[in-house]
Structures are given as structure tokens and as C-alpha cells.
Amino acid sequence: MKDITEKDLKENIPLATRTIQEFERIIKAEKVNIGRGNLTIIAGPCTIESKTQIFEIAKEVKEAGADMLRGGVFKPLTFPYNDPLNRKDSDSNCQQGNDYSSRIVLSLDEKLKRAEKRFGYFKEAGEKYGLPIVSEIIYANSLEMMSKYVDMLQIGYRHMFNMDLIEAVSTSKKPILIKRHAGQSLRDLLGVCEHFEARNKHNFVVCERGVVAPHTHESNSRFIGDIQSILAFKKYAPSIPIFFDPSHATFNRDYINGMTWAAVAAGADGIIIEVHPNPEKAWVDPLQAINFKNFKKLVKVTREIYDLVHKS
Ligand code: PEP
Ligand code: MN
């Protein structure tokens, strides 16, 4: 991997590396101000499973102090089976609906149709509880449909360098949350930021969500949360907010609190975290979601740490 050079700073990433004095970056998701002295806490399920589920989560995370609501509708899947869009909405006990065959690969048209129904009630839940919503975009041609519903577009780690998506979302007014790929360097991440800047797209944040490491301490963790990258990113790109996703970084709910607190102490401007009423039963990523009780405690301590670090 290549380190950042003086030549890079001058020729390749001059816009992404501007200081706060040189460039005032204003990022808003509806009424929520992001960066510039605000800690943004985004919470919600990995996957939207039903209207009941997302309304219950919205209510609980709002009460616990979240600023925004997350939820996946289009899921990038490691395997082609068990696409959540292939499942019927679950009941309030999170029993998995399995009326559709989990092995059918849906056409894109069918996916868009089914997804729109879920985005519809996701938006309603966000509005009812005053939480702007964020969801991952996978298909550039879903931008128009998604733009009717979501307040922020997420680009997942698998798509960090997907120019089709980057070009598409750069034409949108919506703020973007782009995740760092698990195998990409800080230089590569800054390159993506420059791709946005060069297209006059300035309202975006990056998100560290774990890197591939030779070992992960436990069999049920896939990545290592790269806390150090938060410090390095802040040094090179002080005007661009950096978030941390402890859920995908650790894949392990036992590590969520500690890693969130470490990230905020290191200077993270926001966190995005998976919360589920019944974590073990979550359709996707059941090992990493936390329950409402833990989330409430997490928010309280996380805000205390943020205030302590930023006041001193
Ligand atoms: C997600 O946030 O739901 C997700 C799939 O994230 P990542 O791209 O980090 O795996
Ligand atoms: Mn997930």
C-alpha cells in the first residue's frame, strides 16, 4: 500500500485535504447538522424486516437519543441466497417470513418494486419520530426511486470505488455516507473523497468500518476496527467528517461499546450502529446487533466521552 506523498497533496488530493479555514463544509440530513462540533448517532436494523419492526426501533432509538435512523433495504449479499427482498415482512416477534423461495434471484425490476414498499414505511417511521433516514444504494438506477424516500445515501464498503455509483450520487443533493473498503488505504479513501470534490459534491462523510487483518482475535469477528485511521484521516482531511461503524467493524456485539467509545475518543464525528429488538433473530448480521437497553447506555456514555474530549 502506498503512503500519502507531498506530490499527492498538491496534485491528487488538493480539495479533499483543505483545512476548515480554507473550506467551510456544510452537511445536513434534513434538520440534522453533521460535523462541525456535532456528534451524529445513527442507529437501526441491518435490514428492514417489517413496518412494525422499523416503527418500534425508530421509537426506541429516538428515546435513547439517536439523531438518525438506519436500515438496509437493498443488501449487498456475500451469497446470492436469502435476499431480504425475497422474504415476506416478519411479524412483530421477528419470525422470519419464508413464503418466497430463498433461492430465487430476483430481477432488478422486481427488486425495485419490492424495495419501494419498504422504503415507504421506513420513511414514515423516520418522519413520525423525527429521525432522518439513511440507506445503502447499490444500483445507480435506483437513485431516482430512493431519492423520494431517504434523506442520506450510503455507499457500502464493497462499492467504495464503484464509479457508476459515485458519478450517480454526485448528481444528487442528498448527503452521502461512504464507507472505507476493508482493504483500501487512507490514500485510496482520500482519492474517493477527491472524486466527489472534483464533481462539486461536498456534502459527504466517510465511515471507517473495519479492515482485513491477519487475525481477528476471535472466530466470530471478520474485521478489525481501524481506530488509528480516524486520527490519520482527521490530520489529512480535517474538513470532512469521519464516522465509525462498530457493528460491521467488529461483527461481534461484545465489542460494540468499547470500540464506539474508542472511536469517539479518537475524534469520530458520528457513529452508525445496528440495533434490533431481538438481536439473535435479526435477518442479517445477528451476531453484531445490540438491543435497546444496551443502546441506551451506549448513547449516554458516548455523548459524555464526546463532550469530555471536545471541551478539553
Ligand atoms: C450496512 O451498513 O448495512 C453494510 C452492509 O455495511 P458495509 O458496507 O460496511 O458492510
Ligand atoms: Mn449489517
Coordinates of C-alpha atoms and ligand atoms in Angstrom, one line a residue:
M1 CA 0.0 0.0 0.0
K2 CA 1.2 3.4 -0.8
D3 CA 1.5 6.2 1.7
I4 CA 0.5 9.8 1.0
T5 CA 3.2 11.9 -0.5
E6 CA 3.7 15.7 -0.8
K7 CA 3.0 15.3 -4.5
D8 CA -0.4 13.7 -3.7
L9 CA -1.3 16.6 -1.5
K10 CA -0.5 19.1 -4.2
E11 CA -1.7 17.3 -7.3
N12 CA -4.1 14.4 -6.5
I13 CA -6.0 15.4 -3.4
P14 CA -5.8 19.2 -3.0
L15 CA -9.5 19.7 -2.5
A16 CA -10.2 16.8 -0.1
T17 CA -7.3 18.0 2.1
R18 CA -8.4 21.6 2.6
T19 CA -8.5 22.8 6.1
I20 CA -11.6 24.1 7.9
Q21 CA -10.3 27.6 7.4
E22 CA -9.9 27.1 3.7
F23 CA -13.3 25.4 3.1
E24 CA -16.5 25.6 5.2
R25 CA -18.3 22.3 4.6
I26 CA -21.9 22.3 5.5
I27 CA -23.6 18.9 5.7
K28 CA -27.2 18.4 6.7
A29 CA -29.5 15.5 6.6
E30 CA -32.9 17.2 6.9
K31 CA -32.6 19.1 10.2
V32 CA -29.6 17.2 11.5
N33 CA -26.3 19.1 11.2
I34 CA -23.4 16.8 10.6
G35 CA -19.8 17.5 11.6
R36 CA -18.6 20.9 12.8
G37 CA -18.9 20.1 16.5
N38 CA -21.9 17.8 16.4
L39 CA -21.7 14.1 17.2
T40 CA -24.2 12.3 15.0
I41 CA -25.6 9.0 16.2
I42 CA -27.3 6.8 13.6
A43 CA -29.0 3.6 14.7
G44 CA -31.3 1.0 13.3
P45 CA -31.5 -2.5 12.0
C46 CA -29.2 -4.1 9.4
T47 CA -32.3 -4.8 7.4
I48 CA -35.8 -3.6 7.4
E49 CA -38.0 -6.6 8.2
S50 CA -41.4 -5.1 8.6
K51 CA -43.3 -1.9 9.3
T52 CA -43.8 -3.0 12.9
Q53 CA -40.1 -3.6 13.4
I54 CA -38.9 -0.3 12.0
F55 CA -41.6 1.7 13.9
E56 CA -40.6 0.0 17.1
I57 CA -36.9 0.6 16.5
A58 CA -37.4 4.2 15.5
K59 CA -39.4 4.9 18.7
E60 CA -36.8 3.2 20.9
V61 CA -33.7 4.7 19.4
K62 CA -35.2 8.2 19.3
E63 CA -36.0 7.9 23.1
A64 CA -32.4 6.7 23.7
G65 CA -31.0 9.8 21.9
A66 CA -30.3 8.8 18.3
D67 CA -30.2 11.6 15.6
M68 CA -30.9 9.4 12.6
L69 CA -32.3 6.1 11.6
R70 CA -30.5 3.5 9.5
G71 CA -32.0 0.5 7.7
G72 CA -30.9 -1.7 4.8
V73 CA -33.5 -2.5 2.0
F74 CA -31.1 -3.4 -0.8
K75 CA -28.5 -5.7 0.8
P76 CA -25.1 -6.5 -0.7
L77 CA -25.0 -10.2 0.0
T78 CA -22.0 -12.4 0.3
F79 CA -24.0 -15.3 -1.1
P80 CA -26.9 -15.0 -3.6
Y81 CA -29.4 -16.6 -1.4
N82 CA -31.7 -15.3 1.4
D83 CA -32.1 -11.8 -0.1
P84 CA -34.3 -9.9 2.4
L85 CA -36.3 -8.7 -0.6
N86 CA -37.2 -12.3 -1.1
R87 CA -38.8 -12.5 2.4
K88 CA -42.2 -11.6 3.4
D89 CA -42.3 -9.0 6.2
S90 CA -41.8 -10.6 9.6
D91 CA -44.3 -10.3 12.4
S92 CA -43.6 -8.3 15.5
N93 CA -41.8 -11.3 17.1
C94 CA -39.3 -11.1 14.3
Q95 CA -40.2 -14.6 13.0
Q96 CA -38.8 -14.8 9.5
G97 CA -41.3 -14.8 6.7
N98 CA -40.4 -17.5 4.3
D99 CA -43.2 -17.6 1.8
Y100 CA -40.8 -16.8 -1.1
S101 CA -38.2 -19.3 -2.1
S102 CA -34.9 -18.0 -0.6
R103 CA -33.0 -19.4 -3.6
I104 CA -34.7 -17.3 -6.3
V105 CA -32.6 -14.5 -7.6
L106 CA -34.9 -11.6 -8.2
S107 CA -34.8 -9.4 -11.4
L108 CA -33.8 -5.8 -10.8
D109 CA -37.2 -4.6 -11.7
E110 CA -38.8 -6.9 -9.1
K111 CA -36.2 -5.8 -6.5
L112 CA -37.0 -2.1 -7.1
K113 CA -40.8 -2.8 -6.8
R114 CA -40.4 -4.7 -3.5
A115 CA -37.9 -2.3 -2.2
E116 CA -40.1 0.7 -2.8
K117 CA -42.8 -0.7 -0.4
R118 CA -40.2 -1.0 2.4
F119 CA -38.7 2.5 1.7
G120 CA -42.3 3.8 2.0
Y121 CA -42.8 2.7 5.6
F122 CA -39.2 3.3 6.5
K123 CA -39.7 7.0 5.6
E124 CA -43.0 7.1 7.6
A125 CA -41.2 5.8 10.6
G126 CA -38.4 8.3 10.3
E127 CA -40.9 11.2 9.9
K128 CA -43.1 10.0 12.8
Y129 CA -40.1 10.1 15.2
G130 CA -38.2 13.0 13.7
L131 CA -35.3 10.9 12.5
P132 CA -33.8 11.5 9.0
I133 CA -33.2 8.1 7.4
V134 CA -30.1 6.6 5.7
S135 CA -30.0 3.5 3.5
E136 CA -27.5 1.9 1.1
I137 CA -27.7 2.4 -2.6
I138 CA -26.4 -0.5 -4.7
Y139 CA -27.9 0.2 -8.1
A140 CA -27.3 3.5 -9.7
N141 CA -30.7 3.2 -11.4
S142 CA -32.5 3.1 -8.1
L143 CA -31.3 6.6 -7.3
E144 CA -34.5 8.3 -8.5
M145 CA -36.8 6.0 -6.6
M146 CA -34.6 6.1 -3.4
S147 CA -34.4 9.9 -3.5
K148 CA -38.2 10.0 -2.9
Y149 CA -37.7 8.3 0.5
V150 CA -34.2 8.6 2.0
D151 CA -32.5 11.6 3.5
M152 CA -29.0 10.3 3.1
L153 CA -27.5 7.7 0.7
Q154 CA -25.0 5.2 1.9
I155 CA -22.3 3.6 -0.3
G156 CA -21.2 0.4 1.3
Y157 CA -17.6 -0.8 1.6
R158 CA -17.9 -3.2 -1.3
H159 CA -18.6 -0.2 -3.6
M160 CA -16.1 2.3 -2.4
F161 CA -14.6 2.6 -5.9
N162 CA -17.7 2.0 -7.9
M163 CA -17.6 4.9 -10.3
D164 CA -21.1 4.2 -11.6
L165 CA -22.5 4.9 -8.1
I166 CA -20.1 7.7 -7.3
E167 CA -21.0 9.5 -10.5
A168 CA -24.7 8.9 -9.9
V169 CA -24.8 10.1 -6.3
S170 CA -22.7 13.1 -7.1
T171 CA -25.6 14.5 -9.2
S172 CA -27.9 14.2 -6.1
K173 CA -28.4 16.9 -3.5
K174 CA -28.7 14.3 -0.8
P175 CA -25.8 13.9 1.6
I176 CA -23.6 10.7 1.2
L177 CA -22.1 8.4 3.7
I178 CA -19.3 6.4 2.0
K179 CA -17.6 3.5 3.8
R180 CA -13.9 2.7 3.5
H181 CA -13.3 -0.6 1.9
A182 CA -11.7 -3.1 4.2
G183 CA -8.7 -3.5 2.0
Q184 CA -8.1 0.1 0.9
S185 CA -5.6 2.6 2.3
L186 CA -6.1 6.1 3.6
R187 CA -4.7 7.3 0.3
D188 CA -7.3 5.4 -1.6
L189 CA -10.1 6.7 0.7
L190 CA -8.8 10.3 0.1
G191 CA -8.9 9.6 -3.6
V192 CA -12.6 8.8 -3.4
C193 CA -13.2 12.0 -1.5
E194 CA -11.4 13.9 -4.3
H195 CA -13.7 12.2 -6.8
F196 CA -16.6 13.8 -5.0
E197 CA -14.9 17.2 -4.6
A198 CA -13.9 17.3 -8.2
R199 CA -17.6 16.8 -9.2
N200 CA -18.6 19.7 -6.9
K201 CA -20.2 17.2 -4.4
H202 CA -19.2 18.4 -1.0
N203 CA -21.9 17.1 1.4
F204 CA -20.5 13.7 2.1
V205 CA -18.9 11.9 5.1
V206 CA -16.7 8.9 5.2
C207 CA -17.0 5.9 7.5
E208 CA -14.4 3.5 8.9
R209 CA -16.0 0.0 9.2
G210 CA -13.0 -2.3 9.8
V211 CA -10.1 -3.6 7.8
V212 CA -8.9 -7.1 6.9
A213 CA -6.2 -8.2 9.3
P214 CA -4.2 -11.4 9.5
H215 CA -6.1 -12.3 12.7
T216 CA -9.2 -11.1 14.3
H217 CA -8.8 -12.2 18.0
E218 CA -12.0 -14.4 17.8
S219 CA -13.5 -16.7 15.2
N220 CA -16.7 -14.6 15.1
S221 CA -15.1 -11.4 14.1
R222 CA -14.2 -10.7 10.5
F223 CA -12.5 -7.4 10.6
I224 CA -10.5 -5.1 12.9
G225 CA -11.8 -1.6 13.6
D226 CA -9.1 0.7 12.5
I227 CA -9.3 3.4 15.1
Q228 CA -6.0 4.8 14.1
S229 CA -7.4 5.7 10.6
I230 CA -9.7 8.1 12.3
L231 CA -6.8 10.1 13.7
A232 CA -4.9 9.9 10.3
F233 CA -8.0 10.9 8.3
K234 CA -8.6 13.9 10.6
K235 CA -5.0 15.0 10.1
Y236 CA -5.2 15.0 6.3
A237 CA -8.8 15.9 5.7
P238 CA -9.9 18.0 8.6
S239 CA -13.0 19.4 6.9
I240 CA -14.5 16.0 6.1
P241 CA -16.4 14.3 8.9
I242 CA -15.5 10.7 9.6
F243 CA -17.9 8.2 11.1
F244 CA -17.3 4.8 12.7
D245 CA -19.4 1.7 12.3
P246 CA -18.6 -0.6 15.3
S247 CA -21.1 -3.2 14.1
H248 CA -19.5 -4.1 10.8
A249 CA -16.0 -3.4 12.1
T250 CA -16.2 -6.0 14.8
F251 CA -19.0 -8.4 13.8
N252 CA -19.4 -9.0 17.5
R253 CA -21.8 -7.3 19.9
D254 CA -19.5 -7.8 22.8
Y255 CA -17.1 -5.2 21.3
I256 CA -19.5 -2.5 20.3
N257 CA -19.4 -0.3 23.4
G258 CA -15.7 -0.3 23.8
M259 CA -14.9 0.3 20.1
T260 CA -17.5 3.1 19.9
W261 CA -16.1 4.9 22.8
A262 CA -12.5 4.5 21.5
A263 CA -13.6 5.9 18.1
V264 CA -15.3 8.9 19.6
A265 CA -12.3 9.5 21.9
A266 CA -10.1 9.4 18.7
G267 CA -12.2 12.1 17.1
A268 CA -15.0 10.4 15.2
D269 CA -17.8 12.8 14.2
G270 CA -20.5 10.1 14.2
I271 CA -21.3 6.5 14.7
I272 CA -23.6 4.2 12.8
I273 CA -24.7 1.2 14.7
E274 CA -27.0 -1.8 14.3
V275 CA -29.8 -2.0 16.9
H276 CA -32.6 -4.7 16.9
P277 CA -35.4 -5.6 19.3
N278 CA -34.3 -9.2 19.2
P279 CA -30.7 -9.2 18.0
E280 CA -30.3 -13.0 17.8
K281 CA -33.2 -13.2 15.5
A282 CA -32.1 -10.4 13.1
W283 CA -32.5 -11.5 9.5
V284 CA -29.0 -10.3 8.7
D285 CA -25.9 -9.8 10.9
P286 CA -27.5 -11.3 14.1
L287 CA -24.1 -11.5 15.9
Q288 CA -23.4 -7.8 16.0
A289 CA -26.7 -6.1 16.6
I290 CA -27.3 -4.7 20.1
N291 CA -30.6 -4.5 22.0
F292 CA -32.4 -1.3 23.1
K293 CA -31.2 -1.4 26.7
N294 CA -27.5 -1.6 25.6
F295 CA -28.1 1.1 23.0
K296 CA -29.5 3.5 25.6
K297 CA -26.4 3.1 27.9
L298 CA -24.1 3.3 24.8
V299 CA -25.6 6.7 23.8
K300 CA -25.3 8.2 27.2
V301 CA -21.6 7.3 27.7
T302 CA -20.7 8.0 24.1
R303 CA -22.0 11.6 24.4
E304 CA -20.2 12.1 27.7
I305 CA -17.0 11.0 26.1
Y306 CA -17.5 13.3 23.1
D307 CA -18.1 16.3 25.4
L308 CA -15.1 15.4 27.5
V309 CA -12.8 15.2 24.5
H310 CA -14.1 18.2 22.7
K311 CA -14.3 20.5 25.7
S312 CA -10.8 19.8 26.9
Ligands
PEP1 C1 -24.5 -2.0 6.2 O1 -24.2 -0.9 6.8 O2 -25.6 -2.5 6.3 C2 -23.5 -2.7 5.4 C3 -23.7 -3.7 4.7 O3 -22.3 -2.1 5.6 P1 -20.8 -2.5 5.0 O4 -20.8 -1.9 3.6 O5 -19.9 -1.8 5.9 O6 -20.7 -4.0 5.0
MN2 MN -25.3 -5.3 8.6

